[in-house]
Structure formats: structure tokens, C-alpha cells
Amino acid sequence: MAAALGTSPTIVEYFEGEDFYRCGYCKNETGSRSDGMWAHSMTVQDYQALIDRGWRRSGKYVYKPVMNQTCCPQYTIRCQPLHFQPSKSHKKVLKKMFKFLSKGEFSRGNNEEEPMDSQMDDAAVDDFVLKSKLEVQSDHRPLSEDYNKVIESEVKEKEENLEAKETKELNQSHAKREKLGSGEPSSSVRVIPSAPKPGKGADLSKPPCRKAKDIRKERKRQKLILKSQTDKLEGSQVQREPQPFPSEKPKLNQPKSIEDFIFDTLPEDAAHQLEVRLVPVSFEDPEFKSSFRQSLSLYAKYQMAIHKDTAAECGEAEFTRFLCSSPLEAENPPEGPDCGYGSFHQQYWLDGKIIAVGVIDVLPYCVSSVYLYYDPDYSFLSLGVYSALREIAFTRQLHEKTSQLSYYYMGFYIHSCPKMRYKGQYRPSDLLCPETYVWVPIEQCLPALESSKYCRFNQDTKAVDEERVKELGRLRVLYKRTIMPYNIYKKRQKGPSDEAIVQQYADLVGQTCSERMLLFRS
């Protein structure tokens, strides 16, 4: 997918590998290490390619853990929403929310089955080095307009071929048709009574005898009707637009979909009303501007209560830099989702007040979860789990129009940190191989992770990174407001050679991104 016409190219400044520093997961003072770059601007296509190579953003800072050296290896994880079925604990959270909304009932008991109450990588904002970079780069003189104006996964939907059970008795056939909700009473076929014995008159109180051939035809017709109704139900179950108030319950004892729980009809006298709003992250957007203060206040309340931040650590500047400043260029191509691509705040409004905000990126092939903050007073609703399930349902909804948008990226899976294993409960899901950058089902990865923190998941020993850089000279550089290939830049460069650093950058972003993105050199 090419970048839309008129969007600014991706412009980045690369920082070579840092020394070891404090880990936000295991709290090792010198255990964590990552490479990073500051993104002045970035297309959604380039960011999609980068997260498929293990990168992740925090504000405008994009970083990639040095997997074989960091103390807590962080594996990119993605869920497959098209095949997702909520687990027992997920259903419990959804039912709890419905009960609260409809009746106002809730329990403040300890939710032991919920390993985490939020969907984010909290350690990212705990890292001292990352905070320092955000501080320093926020004061960086922005690139001029001249700079900015210079210029799949293929998923097939799994269809569960429900086969109508053969009708053994006519009353079973009748019951099944009623479950399908045809809206009309089924025309049942009566069981044929035994023929009267010779010498005895026919029982006039019983229906007349029918030929066996006619009975077989009638039964076949009943089965065809059942199969037609079942196929129709199956087709609408997987690819339907979630409706706020669905009129029907699941049929034929099928497992309830995530939409069946989320969009279940509330009673007219419901105790509470929940509204989820998708707001573009832009101070030019009136809805974003009007809700900014309330959202900021919620963020500060969350950070101080959950992460024990001081008021100075979660002020307006920190909030804006971390969660309202995105390098992603918004795009609205006709073939894309109705909301377009870019960064958004998914706001959860309860009775006219924001109680949670999920920060997400909508990219060409996925919805990527960035952060979540919520009102601690509503912790009993397990808002971290609930928002993740809503984001999975949202991905399924976007897929309706944009078929290639099929995945939900949950950030990093850290097996060595028990409290971060909860992301593996959203099945089916895959982990990214840190060496060949192919996706591997998580079930195949877990045994290896039990014996080693760092693993190569691709079992093909001959497989290599297909995007490894073969021609460094084709890498694009932005030097003195001029775009040029690296081999030209080398001839014009004065001073010590920076080829080793540029080579490291190219290996991390891959050949395609190195030829598409602009590496800023001064």
C-alpha cells in the first residue's frame, strides 16, 4: 500500500544503541537496552512496516528493544480478531459491564482472574532514558515545511461449516426451525401411524396414511430449509456490522460472539448509558479540543493512583507529548476505513463523563493499541480487559470495509515478566520472530520461552530476514534539505564516516523502509 498523495514523507533521526539502563518491568537498574529514533513525521505505511519488525512508538519516539541483550525480551504480539472467541474470563467481564449498565449492580471484590487491569506497556513510560528523550526532543526545533513537503498478511476468514443435524423425529425438525427464528410456524410432518391390521377398520381419529415416498420428499425438503437457514446465519455471524441493538439472540447453540455481548440490548430503564467515541488525535478536531481538559484530568488521576506519579510527572506537557503528539500522518483513502488511518483516542463516556481512554493507531493492516488510562474509581469494571475486547470488536468492524485490516496489535508480550503474560490470553494470537520477522502461533512459542528468555521462533534454520539490507547505497537521506541516496551523500559528507551507524539503522528498519523513509543527517 503506497502512501497517499499529499502526505509528508517519513523523516527520522536515528540514535544508535544505548548503554544499559533501568528496566521498567523487572526493575533491574542496568538491564534494559533498546535502539530508537525520533520521528518528525511518519506515514502509516512505514509505521506498519516498522511494527512488523518489532518497533513500537511512544509519542514521537519510536524504539526497538535489543532482544538478545535486554533483560526482559519484548516480543511483538498480534491477535486475530476474525477468529477470536471470548474466553470464560472475557465473558465474565462483558457480563459484569452489562449488569452494571442495565441494573447499576457491581461488586468491588478482588478480580483475581484478571492478571492486569490495563492494556498498555507501562514500562515504556517508566524508562528514564525514554522520558529523557521525550524531554529533549520536545525542544528540538521542528523541521521546516520545506522538509515536510519534500517528497499482509492475507487473511482468509475461517468459516465454521455448521452442519444441520439430521432430523430423527419430526418434532426435532420443528424445534430447530423455531431456533432459527424464521418468524413463521413450521409445517411439521406427522409421524405415520402403523397401517390398520387386516380385518380391522381404520381409526378415523388418526390422520390418513401417506406413501413412504411422499414422506421421504417432505423430510428432504425440511432438511434443505434447515441447511439454507443455517448457511445464512453462518455467513452473517462472521462478517456483520455490529449493531447497537441487535434484535436476535445467537441460534443453534452457537457460541456467542463478542458483538453479542457488547451490543446486547439494554432495558429502557437502564441505570447507566455508555457511549464510545472515536476522536482523531488533533488539536484541529473540535471534539478532541473540547474534551482535552477532561481527558487530561483523567490521565493525571490515573497516573497518580495507579503508577504513583507526582503531579509534576503527569502534567499537561507530559500528557501532550506522550499521548497527544503522534508522528503519524492522517490519511483518508477511499478504499480505507471510514475513520481513516492515523492516531485516535477511543473515549468511553459513562453518563456524560469520560471514564477511560484507549489510545490507538489505525494502520493499513491492523489496529495497534498504544495506551489506556481510566478512572480508578471504576476499576471494578476491569476496564483494561473491557477496552481490549472493544478494540478487537472495532477491528472486526473496520474489516467489513477494509478487508486487509485484519489484526489487533497488543504491543509487547514479555514472558519473563509474569504480570505481562496476560496478553497471551487473547487467542488466537501470534508472536513475531526476532530474527526472521515472521509470525508464529503463540502456542508454538511458549515451550521455548519456558526454557529461555530469548528465542528464535522460526524453526527453519536456513530462514533469514528477507528484508535485510543488500544495497546500502539506495538508502534515502535528507541532507541540507535535499533528498539523496546514501551513496551520493557519502561523497558530499565531511568529517568522520557514519557508515557503521547508517548500516545499523538500515538493518533495523529493513530494505523497504530504508528506501522509503528519509534519514535526517546534519
Short mmCIF file of C-alpha atoms in Angstrom, two decimals:
data_model
loop_
_atom_site.label_atom_id
_atom_site.label_comp_id
_atom_site.label_asym_id
_atom_site.label_seq_id
_atom_site.Cartn_x
_atom_site.Cartn_y
_atom_site.Cartn_z
CA MET A 1 0.00 0.00 0.00
CA ALA A 2 1.57 3.24 -1.13
CA ALA A 3 1.42 6.44 0.87
CA ALA A 4 -1.40 8.77 -0.09
CA LEU A 5 -0.60 11.69 -2.34
CA GLY A 6 0.00 14.92 -0.44
CA THR A 7 1.17 13.28 2.79
CA SER A 8 4.59 14.18 4.17
CA PRO A 9 7.32 11.55 3.83
CA THR A 10 8.64 9.77 6.89
CA ILE A 11 11.56 11.75 8.38
CA VAL A 12 13.53 10.20 11.24
CA GLU A 13 16.64 10.83 13.32
CA TYR A 14 18.30 7.62 14.47
CA PHE A 15 20.01 7.09 17.84
CA GLU A 16 22.47 4.23 17.97
CA GLY A 17 22.12 1.61 20.71
CA GLU A 18 22.07 2.99 24.22
CA ASP A 19 24.02 1.79 27.21
CA PHE A 20 22.10 -0.46 29.56
CA TYR A 21 19.58 1.35 31.74
CA ARG A 22 16.78 0.72 34.21
CA CYS A 23 14.11 -1.79 33.17
CA GLY A 24 10.50 -0.82 33.83
CA TYR A 25 9.43 -4.48 34.06
CA CYS A 26 11.90 -6.28 36.33
CA LYS A 27 13.30 -3.02 37.81
CA ASN A 28 16.86 -4.07 37.01
CA GLU A 29 18.85 -0.84 37.20
CA THR A 30 21.11 -1.67 34.24
CA GLY A 31 19.21 -4.41 32.43
CA SER A 32 17.27 -2.78 29.62
CA ARG A 33 18.54 -1.81 26.19
CA SER A 34 16.87 -0.53 23.02
CA ASP A 35 17.55 1.35 19.82
CA GLY A 36 15.41 4.34 18.94
CA MET A 37 14.68 7.16 16.56
CA TRP A 38 12.78 10.42 16.69
CA ALA A 39 10.03 10.59 14.05
CA HIS A 40 9.36 14.13 12.83
CA SER A 41 6.69 12.66 10.58
CA MET A 42 5.75 9.14 9.59
CA THR A 43 3.34 7.57 7.12
CA VAL A 44 1.02 4.85 8.37
CA GLN A 45 2.52 2.51 5.77
CA ASP A 46 6.02 2.94 7.19
CA TYR A 47 4.86 2.54 10.78
CA GLN A 48 3.01 -0.65 9.82
CA ALA A 49 6.22 -1.99 8.29
CA LEU A 50 8.21 -0.99 11.38
CA ILE A 51 5.93 -2.64 13.95
CA ASP A 52 6.13 -5.77 11.78
CA ARG A 53 9.87 -5.63 12.54
CA GLY A 54 9.49 -5.22 16.30
CA TRP A 55 9.36 -1.40 16.62
CA ARG A 56 6.84 0.50 18.74
CA ARG A 57 6.15 4.16 19.36
CA SER A 58 5.75 6.26 22.49
CA GLY A 59 4.68 9.72 21.38
CA LYS A 60 7.04 10.55 18.51
CA TYR A 61 9.83 8.38 19.85
CA VAL A 62 9.98 5.00 18.07
CA TYR A 63 12.03 2.29 19.75
CA LYS A 64 13.06 -1.33 19.27
CA PRO A 65 14.38 -3.50 22.13
CA VAL A 66 17.77 -5.12 21.56
CA MET A 67 16.21 -8.53 22.01
CA ASN A 68 19.27 -10.70 22.61
CA GLN A 69 20.75 -8.26 25.15
CA THR A 70 17.88 -6.69 27.09
CA CYS A 71 16.92 -8.24 30.42
CA CYS A 72 13.23 -8.66 29.53
CA PRO A 73 12.84 -9.50 25.80
CA GLN A 74 9.70 -7.89 24.41
CA TYR A 75 8.04 -9.81 21.59
CA THR A 76 5.52 -8.07 19.36
CA ILE A 77 2.15 -9.79 19.72
CA ARG A 78 -0.90 -9.64 17.49
CA CYS A 79 -4.37 -11.12 17.95
CA GLN A 80 -6.52 -12.45 15.11
CA PRO A 81 -9.91 -10.78 15.67
CA LEU A 82 -11.63 -12.56 12.78
CA HIS A 83 -11.19 -15.88 14.60
CA PHE A 84 -11.45 -14.54 18.14
CA GLN A 85 -13.86 -16.07 20.62
CA PRO A 86 -14.05 -14.57 24.13
CA SER A 87 -12.77 -16.81 26.90
CA LYS A 88 -14.71 -17.56 30.07
CA SER A 89 -12.97 -14.71 31.92
CA HIS A 90 -13.59 -12.32 28.99
CA LYS A 91 -17.31 -13.18 29.05
CA LYS A 92 -17.35 -12.56 32.78
CA VAL A 93 -16.04 -9.02 32.23
CA LEU A 94 -18.56 -8.33 29.46
CA LYS A 95 -21.45 -9.63 31.57
CA LYS A 96 -20.26 -7.57 34.52
CA MET A 97 -20.36 -4.43 32.38
CA PHE A 98 -23.83 -5.27 31.06
CA LYS A 99 -25.12 -5.88 34.58
CA PHE A 100 -23.69 -2.58 35.74
CA LEU A 101 -25.18 -0.64 32.83
CA SER A 102 -28.60 -2.27 32.99
CA LYS A 103 -29.12 -2.54 36.75
CA GLY A 104 -26.36 -0.48 38.32
CA GLU A 105 -25.16 -3.56 40.18
CA PHE A 106 -21.47 -4.23 40.72
CA SER A 107 -19.06 -5.97 43.02
CA ARG A 108 -15.86 -4.39 44.27
CA GLY A 109 -14.37 -7.79 45.05
CA ASN A 110 -10.83 -8.64 44.03
CA ASN A 111 -10.80 -9.74 40.39
CA GLU A 112 -8.12 -12.37 40.74
CA GLU A 113 -8.78 -13.82 37.32
CA GLU A 114 -7.71 -10.55 35.69
CA PRO A 115 -3.90 -10.54 35.61
CA MET A 116 -3.69 -6.88 34.62
CA ASP A 117 -6.11 -4.01 34.72
CA SER A 118 -4.72 -2.26 31.69
CA GLN A 119 -3.69 -2.96 28.14
CA MET A 120 -0.52 -0.96 27.94
CA ASP A 121 3.20 -1.38 28.26
CA ASP A 122 3.63 0.71 31.38
CA ALA A 123 7.37 0.20 31.44
CA ALA A 124 7.73 2.30 28.32
CA VAL A 125 6.87 5.45 30.23
CA ASP A 126 8.79 4.36 33.30
CA ASP A 127 12.11 4.17 31.44
CA PHE A 128 14.29 7.07 32.45
CA VAL A 129 16.08 7.15 29.09
CA LEU A 130 12.81 7.26 27.18
CA LYS A 131 11.49 10.10 29.32
CA SER A 132 14.74 11.97 28.77
CA LYS A 133 14.46 11.56 25.03
CA LEU A 134 10.89 12.81 25.03
CA GLU A 135 12.02 15.81 27.05
CA VAL A 136 14.99 16.63 24.83
CA GLN A 137 13.20 16.10 21.55
CA SER A 138 10.21 18.16 22.54
CA ASP A 139 12.54 21.14 22.49
CA HIS A 140 14.04 20.17 19.15
CA ARG A 141 13.48 22.82 16.53
CA PRO A 142 10.76 21.42 14.24
CA LEU A 143 11.67 20.63 10.67
CA SER A 144 10.60 23.34 8.29
CA GLU A 145 7.64 22.99 5.97
CA ASP A 146 10.14 22.65 3.15
CA TYR A 147 11.34 19.39 4.76
CA ASN A 148 7.89 18.01 5.22
CA LYS A 149 6.74 18.85 1.72
CA VAL A 150 9.71 17.20 0.03
CA ILE A 151 8.82 14.35 -1.20
CA GLU A 152 -0.04 -8.56 4.57
CA SER A 153 -0.74 -10.54 5.53
CA GLU A 154 -3.52 -12.09 3.72
CA VAL A 155 -6.20 -13.44 5.96
CA LYS A 156 -8.94 -15.77 4.93
CA GLU A 157 -11.88 -15.78 7.24
CA LYS A 158 -12.41 -19.03 8.99
CA GLU A 159 -15.88 -20.29 8.31
CA GLU A 160 -17.23 -22.89 10.67
CA ASN A 161 -19.34 -25.10 8.44
CA LEU A 162 -22.25 -25.77 10.69
CA GLU A 163 -24.00 -28.90 9.52
CA ALA A 164 -27.61 -29.27 10.44
CA LYS A 165 -28.08 -32.47 12.36
CA GLU A 166 -30.23 -35.00 10.61
CA THR A 167 -33.76 -34.90 11.77
CA LYS A 168 -34.57 -38.11 13.50
CA GLU A 169 -38.02 -37.09 14.59
CA LEU A 170 -40.33 -34.50 13.17
CA ASN A 171 -40.67 -32.58 16.41
CA GLN A 172 -36.86 -32.04 16.41
CA SER A 173 -37.14 -30.51 12.98
CA HIS A 174 -39.87 -28.20 14.23
CA ALA A 175 -37.79 -27.16 17.24
CA LYS A 176 -34.75 -26.36 15.10
CA ARG A 177 -36.75 -24.17 12.76
CA GLU A 178 -38.08 -22.27 15.73
CA LYS A 179 -34.49 -21.69 16.93
CA LEU A 180 -33.54 -20.31 13.55
CA GLY A 181 -36.13 -17.61 14.08
CA SER A 182 -37.86 -17.90 10.71
CA GLY A 183 -40.80 -15.89 12.01
CA GLU A 184 -43.36 -18.35 10.71
CA PRO A 185 -44.67 -21.53 12.31
CA SER A 186 -43.02 -24.53 10.75
CA SER A 187 -45.18 -27.00 8.88
CA SER A 188 -44.45 -30.17 10.78
CA VAL A 189 -44.71 -33.60 9.21
CA ARG A 190 -46.73 -36.01 11.29
CA VAL A 191 -45.33 -39.38 12.28
CA ILE A 192 -47.01 -42.09 10.20
CA PRO A 193 -49.16 -44.41 12.25
CA SER A 194 -48.99 -48.11 11.62
CA ALA A 195 -51.40 -49.39 8.98
CA PRO A 196 -54.51 -50.99 10.45
CA LYS A 197 -54.32 -54.70 10.79
CA PRO A 198 -56.29 -56.75 8.30
CA GLY A 199 -59.85 -57.22 9.29
CA LYS A 200 -59.94 -54.06 11.38
CA GLY A 201 -61.33 -50.72 10.26
CA ALA A 202 -59.16 -47.65 10.03
CA ASP A 203 -59.08 -45.39 13.04
CA LEU A 204 -60.80 -42.22 11.79
CA SER A 205 -59.40 -40.24 14.68
CA LYS A 206 -55.93 -40.65 13.19
CA PRO A 207 -54.63 -38.95 10.04
CA PRO A 208 -54.78 -40.87 6.77
CA CYS A 209 -51.80 -42.96 5.73
CA ARG A 210 -49.23 -41.43 3.38
CA LYS A 211 -46.86 -43.09 0.95
CA ALA A 212 -43.29 -43.59 2.14
CA LYS A 213 -42.04 -41.78 -0.98
CA ASP A 214 -44.01 -38.67 -0.03
CA ILE A 215 -42.64 -38.82 3.49
CA ARG A 216 -39.05 -39.00 2.21
CA LYS A 217 -39.63 -35.99 -0.05
CA GLU A 218 -41.08 -34.00 2.83
CA ARG A 219 -38.17 -34.85 5.10
CA LYS A 220 -35.67 -33.88 2.39
CA ARG A 221 -37.46 -30.57 1.91
CA GLN A 222 -37.26 -29.90 5.67
CA LYS A 223 -33.51 -30.59 5.69
CA LEU A 224 -32.91 -28.24 2.75
CA ILE A 225 -34.79 -25.48 4.54
CA LEU A 226 -32.75 -26.03 7.69
CA LYS A 227 -29.44 -26.01 5.79
CA SER A 228 -30.38 -22.86 3.91
CA GLN A 229 -31.28 -21.07 7.13
CA THR A 230 -28.10 -22.31 8.86
CA ASP A 231 -25.83 -21.18 5.99
CA LYS A 232 -27.47 -17.78 6.01
CA LEU A 233 -26.92 -17.46 9.76
CA GLU A 234 -23.30 -18.60 9.45
CA GLY A 235 -22.49 -16.06 6.77
CA SER A 236 -23.92 -13.18 8.76
CA GLN A 237 -22.22 -14.20 12.01
CA VAL A 238 -18.62 -13.66 10.87
CA GLN A 239 -18.90 -10.51 8.78
CA ARG A 240 -21.67 -8.42 10.13
CA GLU A 241 -21.65 -4.78 11.11
CA PRO A 242 -22.08 -4.60 14.87
CA GLN A 243 -25.44 -3.04 15.61
CA PRO A 244 -26.13 -1.12 18.80
CA PHE A 245 -29.29 -3.07 19.45
CA PRO A 246 -29.30 -6.49 17.77
CA SER A 247 -32.76 -7.98 17.54
CA GLU A 248 -31.85 -11.63 17.73
CA LYS A 249 -30.02 -13.96 20.06
CA PRO A 250 -27.47 -16.49 18.74
CA LYS A 251 -29.05 -19.51 17.17
CA LEU A 252 -28.42 -23.26 17.17
CA ASN A 253 -26.40 -23.10 20.38
CA GLN A 254 -23.53 -21.34 18.64
CA PRO A 255 -21.03 -19.64 20.96
CA LYS A 256 -21.95 -16.00 21.44
CA SER A 257 -19.72 -13.64 19.52
CA ILE A 258 -18.03 -10.68 21.13
CA GLU A 259 -20.59 -8.38 19.48
CA ASP A 260 -23.45 -10.35 21.02
CA PHE A 261 -22.13 -9.42 24.46
CA ILE A 262 -21.06 -5.84 23.74
CA PHE A 263 -24.15 -4.75 21.83
CA ASP A 264 -26.75 -6.65 23.84
CA THR A 265 -29.92 -4.58 24.20
CA LEU A 266 -30.17 -2.61 27.40
CA PRO A 267 -33.56 -2.25 29.09
CA GLU A 268 -35.41 1.04 28.61
CA ASP A 269 -34.86 1.89 32.26
CA ALA A 270 -31.13 1.11 32.21
CA ALA A 271 -29.24 2.51 35.19
CA HIS A 272 -26.36 3.85 33.08
CA GLN A 273 -25.54 4.76 29.49
CA LEU A 274 -22.14 4.02 27.95
CA GLU A 275 -21.03 5.69 24.73
CA VAL A 276 -17.74 5.00 22.94
CA ARG A 277 -16.45 7.86 20.78
CA LEU A 278 -13.56 7.69 18.32
CA VAL A 279 -11.77 11.04 18.27
CA PRO A 280 -8.80 11.90 15.99
CA VAL A 281 -5.70 12.99 17.87
CA SER A 282 -5.58 16.54 16.52
CA PHE A 283 -5.98 19.91 18.14
CA GLU A 284 -7.74 20.95 14.95
CA ASP A 285 -10.53 18.48 15.72
CA PRO A 286 -13.31 20.24 17.71
CA GLU A 287 -14.29 17.13 19.66
CA PHE A 288 -10.68 16.47 20.66
CA LYS A 289 -10.23 20.08 21.76
CA SER A 290 -13.47 20.22 23.73
CA SER A 291 -12.68 17.03 25.67
CA PHE A 292 -8.95 17.72 26.16
CA ARG A 293 -9.19 19.12 29.70
CA GLN A 294 -11.39 16.31 30.95
CA SER A 295 -9.13 13.74 29.31
CA LEU A 296 -6.02 15.36 30.83
CA SER A 297 -7.59 15.35 34.28
CA LEU A 298 -8.44 11.65 33.93
CA TYR A 299 -4.87 10.86 32.81
CA ALA A 300 -3.38 12.64 35.83
CA LYS A 301 -5.78 10.87 38.21
CA TYR A 302 -4.88 7.51 36.70
CA GLN A 303 -1.11 8.06 36.70
CA MET A 304 -1.04 9.25 40.32
CA ALA A 305 -3.32 6.48 41.62
CA ILE A 306 -2.03 3.53 39.61
CA HIS A 307 1.60 4.43 38.87
CA LYS A 308 2.23 6.71 41.86
CA ASP A 309 3.40 9.60 39.67
CA THR A 310 3.69 13.05 41.17
CA ALA A 311 1.51 15.85 39.80
CA ALA A 312 4.57 17.28 38.04
CA GLU A 313 5.18 13.99 36.24
CA CYS A 314 1.71 13.86 34.67
CA GLY A 315 1.05 17.48 33.78
CA GLU A 316 -0.27 18.92 30.54
CA ALA A 317 3.14 18.96 28.80
CA GLU A 318 3.81 15.30 29.64
CA PHE A 319 0.31 14.23 28.62
CA THR A 320 0.52 16.10 25.31
CA ARG A 321 3.99 14.83 24.48
CA PHE A 322 3.23 11.22 25.36
CA LEU A 323 -0.37 10.67 24.24
CA CYS A 324 -1.43 13.61 22.06
CA SER A 325 1.69 14.00 19.93
CA SER A 326 1.84 11.44 17.14
CA PRO A 327 4.15 11.35 14.14
CA LEU A 328 1.55 9.54 12.05
CA GLU A 329 0.17 11.42 9.06
CA ALA A 330 -3.63 11.09 8.91
CA GLU A 331 -4.88 9.56 5.66
CA ASN A 332 -8.39 9.05 4.31
CA PRO A 333 -8.13 7.00 1.10
CA PRO A 334 -11.45 5.96 -0.47
CA GLU A 335 -10.67 2.28 -0.04
CA GLY A 336 -9.71 2.74 3.62
CA PRO A 337 -11.90 2.61 6.74
CA ASP A 338 -14.48 5.35 7.23
CA CYS A 339 -12.48 6.83 10.11
CA GLY A 340 -9.32 6.94 8.01
CA TYR A 341 -5.82 5.98 9.14
CA GLY A 342 -3.86 7.66 11.92
CA SER A 343 -3.88 8.10 15.70
CA PHE A 344 -7.08 8.23 17.76
CA HIS A 345 -8.43 8.44 21.28
CA GLN A 346 -11.26 5.99 21.87
CA GLN A 347 -13.18 7.67 24.68
CA TYR A 348 -15.56 5.80 26.99
CA TRP A 349 -18.30 8.15 28.17
CA LEU A 350 -20.40 6.94 31.10
CA ASP A 351 -23.45 9.11 31.77
CA GLY A 352 -21.77 12.11 30.11
CA LYS A 353 -18.36 11.71 31.79
CA ILE A 354 -15.14 10.18 30.40
CA ILE A 355 -14.12 7.17 32.49
CA ALA A 356 -11.49 5.66 30.16
CA VAL A 357 -9.47 6.50 27.05
CA GLY A 358 -7.82 3.96 24.79
CA VAL A 359 -5.07 5.45 22.61
CA ILE A 360 -4.89 3.53 19.33
CA ASP A 361 -3.35 3.73 15.87
CA VAL A 362 -5.39 2.63 12.86
CA LEU A 363 -2.94 1.28 10.28
CA PRO A 364 -3.29 -0.41 6.88
CA TYR A 365 -3.36 -3.94 8.31
CA CYS A 366 -4.21 -3.52 11.97
CA VAL A 367 -5.47 -1.57 14.94
CA SER A 368 -2.49 -1.02 17.25
CA SER A 369 -3.10 -0.44 20.96
CA VAL A 370 -0.82 2.30 22.32
CA TYR A 371 -2.01 3.07 25.86
CA LEU A 372 -5.01 3.04 28.16
CA TYR A 373 -5.84 5.25 31.12
CA TYR A 374 -9.03 5.14 33.16
CA ASP A 375 -10.77 6.38 36.27
CA PRO A 376 -9.53 4.24 39.19
CA ASP A 377 -12.98 4.63 40.79
CA TYR A 378 -14.26 2.24 38.11
CA SER A 379 -11.55 -0.39 38.47
CA PHE A 380 -14.25 -2.89 39.44
CA LEU A 381 -15.35 -2.92 35.77
CA SER A 382 -11.98 -4.35 34.60
CA LEU A 383 -11.71 -1.56 32.06
CA GLY A 384 -8.37 -2.78 30.73
CA VAL A 385 -9.87 -6.08 29.63
CA TYR A 386 -13.13 -4.47 28.53
CA SER A 387 -11.38 -1.89 26.35
CA ALA A 388 -9.23 -4.59 24.72
CA LEU A 389 -12.37 -6.54 23.82
CA ARG A 390 -13.96 -3.38 22.44
CA GLU A 391 -10.85 -2.74 20.34
CA ILE A 392 -10.99 -6.29 18.99
CA ALA A 393 -14.64 -5.74 18.04
CA PHE A 394 -13.66 -2.38 16.49
CA THR A 395 -11.04 -4.12 14.35
CA ARG A 396 -13.67 -6.58 13.14
CA GLN A 397 -15.92 -3.66 12.28
CA LEU A 398 -13.19 -1.89 10.25
CA HIS A 399 -12.51 -5.15 8.42
CA GLU A 400 -16.01 -5.00 6.97
CA LYS A 401 -14.98 -2.24 4.57
CA THR A 402 -11.21 -2.65 4.52
CA SER A 403 -10.62 -6.38 4.18
CA GLN A 404 -6.84 -6.28 4.67
CA LEU A 405 -7.28 -4.61 8.09
CA SER A 406 -7.46 -7.87 10.00
CA TYR A 407 -5.25 -7.77 13.09
CA TYR A 408 -5.15 -6.28 16.56
CA TYR A 409 -1.64 -5.49 17.82
CA MET A 410 -1.35 -5.50 21.61
CA GLY A 411 2.18 -4.14 21.88
CA PHE A 412 4.75 -6.40 23.53
CA TYR A 413 4.43 -9.82 25.14
CA ILE A 414 7.02 -10.29 27.91
CA HIS A 415 7.07 -13.92 29.00
CA SER A 416 9.83 -13.33 31.55
CA CYS A 417 7.53 -10.89 33.36
CA PRO A 418 4.55 -12.91 34.72
CA LYS A 419 2.23 -9.90 35.01
CA MET A 420 2.71 -9.19 31.28
CA ARG A 421 1.68 -12.67 30.13
CA TYR A 422 -2.00 -11.73 30.15
CA LYS A 423 -1.81 -10.64 26.51
CA GLY A 424 -1.36 -14.26 25.53
CA GLN A 425 -4.90 -14.96 26.71
CA TYR A 426 -6.41 -13.24 23.67
CA ARG A 427 -6.45 -16.16 21.27
CA PRO A 428 -5.63 -16.92 18.57
CA SER A 429 -2.51 -14.79 18.63
CA ASP A 430 0.98 -14.79 17.13
CA LEU A 431 4.43 -13.68 18.24
CA LEU A 432 6.99 -12.07 15.93
CA CYS A 433 10.24 -13.96 15.41
CA PRO A 434 13.01 -11.51 16.44
CA GLU A 435 15.41 -12.77 13.77
CA THR A 436 13.39 -13.52 10.62
CA TYR A 437 10.34 -11.33 11.38
CA VAL A 438 7.73 -13.96 10.56
CA TRP A 439 4.65 -14.58 12.69
CA VAL A 440 4.43 -17.78 14.71
CA PRO A 441 1.37 -19.01 16.69
CA ILE A 442 1.94 -18.33 20.36
CA GLU A 443 1.25 -21.96 21.30
CA GLN A 444 4.38 -22.95 19.36
CA CYS A 445 6.47 -20.28 21.11
CA LEU A 446 5.60 -20.88 24.75
CA PRO A 447 7.57 -24.12 25.29
CA ALA A 448 10.76 -22.43 24.06
CA LEU A 449 10.13 -19.34 26.20
CA GLU A 450 9.83 -21.53 29.29
CA SER A 451 13.46 -22.58 28.87
CA SER A 452 14.97 -19.36 27.50
CA LYS A 453 14.02 -15.67 27.72
CA TYR A 454 15.32 -15.00 24.23
CA CYS A 455 14.14 -17.29 21.43
CA ARG A 456 14.17 -17.52 17.67
CA PHE A 457 10.66 -18.78 16.90
CA ASN A 458 11.22 -19.65 13.24
CA GLN A 459 12.22 -23.32 13.24
CA ASP A 460 13.64 -23.14 9.73
CA THR A 461 17.34 -22.82 10.47
CA LYS A 462 18.04 -21.67 6.92
CA ALA A 463 15.49 -18.86 7.02
CA VAL A 464 16.85 -15.32 7.13
CA ASP A 465 15.43 -11.82 7.34
CA GLU A 466 14.02 -11.32 3.85
CA GLU A 467 14.19 -7.54 4.35
CA ARG A 468 17.87 -7.48 5.28
CA VAL A 469 19.65 -4.62 3.53
CA LYS A 470 21.50 -5.70 0.42
CA GLU A 471 22.20 -2.27 -1.08
CA LEU A 472 23.06 0.38 1.49
CA GLY A 473 23.69 2.93 -1.24
CA ARG A 474 19.97 3.05 -2.05
CA LEU A 475 19.04 4.17 1.45
CA ARG A 476 17.47 7.65 1.32
CA VAL A 477 18.99 10.54 3.22
CA LEU A 478 17.75 14.06 3.93
CA TYR A 479 20.85 16.26 3.96
CA LYS A 480 20.80 20.05 3.81
CA ARG A 481 17.13 20.00 2.73
CA THR A 482 17.95 17.75 -0.18
CA ILE A 483 16.84 14.16 -0.66
CA MET A 484 19.58 11.89 -1.99
CA PRO A 485 20.65 8.25 -1.94
CA TYR A 486 23.26 7.35 0.64
CA ASN A 487 25.97 6.71 -1.95
CA ILE A 488 25.69 10.36 -3.09
CA TYR A 489 25.57 11.62 0.49
CA LYS A 490 28.82 9.77 1.27
CA LYS A 491 30.64 11.73 -1.42
CA ARG A 492 29.37 15.06 -0.06
CA GLN A 493 29.82 14.23 3.61
CA LYS A 494 32.59 15.96 5.51
CA GLY A 495 34.17 14.61 8.64
CA PRO A 496 34.31 11.05 10.01
CA SER A 497 32.35 8.36 8.20
CA ASP A 498 28.99 7.45 9.72
CA GLU A 499 28.56 4.31 7.65
CA ALA A 500 28.55 1.97 10.66
CA ILE A 501 25.66 3.86 12.27
CA VAL A 502 23.74 4.10 8.99
CA GLN A 503 24.26 0.37 8.40
CA GLN A 504 22.89 -0.37 11.87
CA TYR A 505 19.83 1.79 11.20
CA ALA A 506 19.25 0.11 7.83
CA ASP A 507 19.47 -3.39 9.33
CA LEU A 508 16.86 -2.47 11.94
CA VAL A 509 14.30 -0.85 9.59
CA GLY A 510 14.84 -3.18 6.61
CA GLN A 511 15.47 -2.55 2.93
CA THR A 512 11.98 -1.32 2.00
CA CYS A 513 11.76 1.27 4.78
CA SER A 514 15.36 2.37 4.24
CA GLU A 515 14.50 3.25 0.63
CA ARG A 516 11.20 4.91 1.56
CA MET A 517 11.94 6.81 4.76
CA LEU A 518 14.27 9.79 4.98
CA LEU A 519 17.16 9.52 7.42
CA PHE A 520 18.00 13.03 8.61
CA ARG A 521 21.70 13.85 8.59
CA SER A 522 23.18 17.16 9.72
#
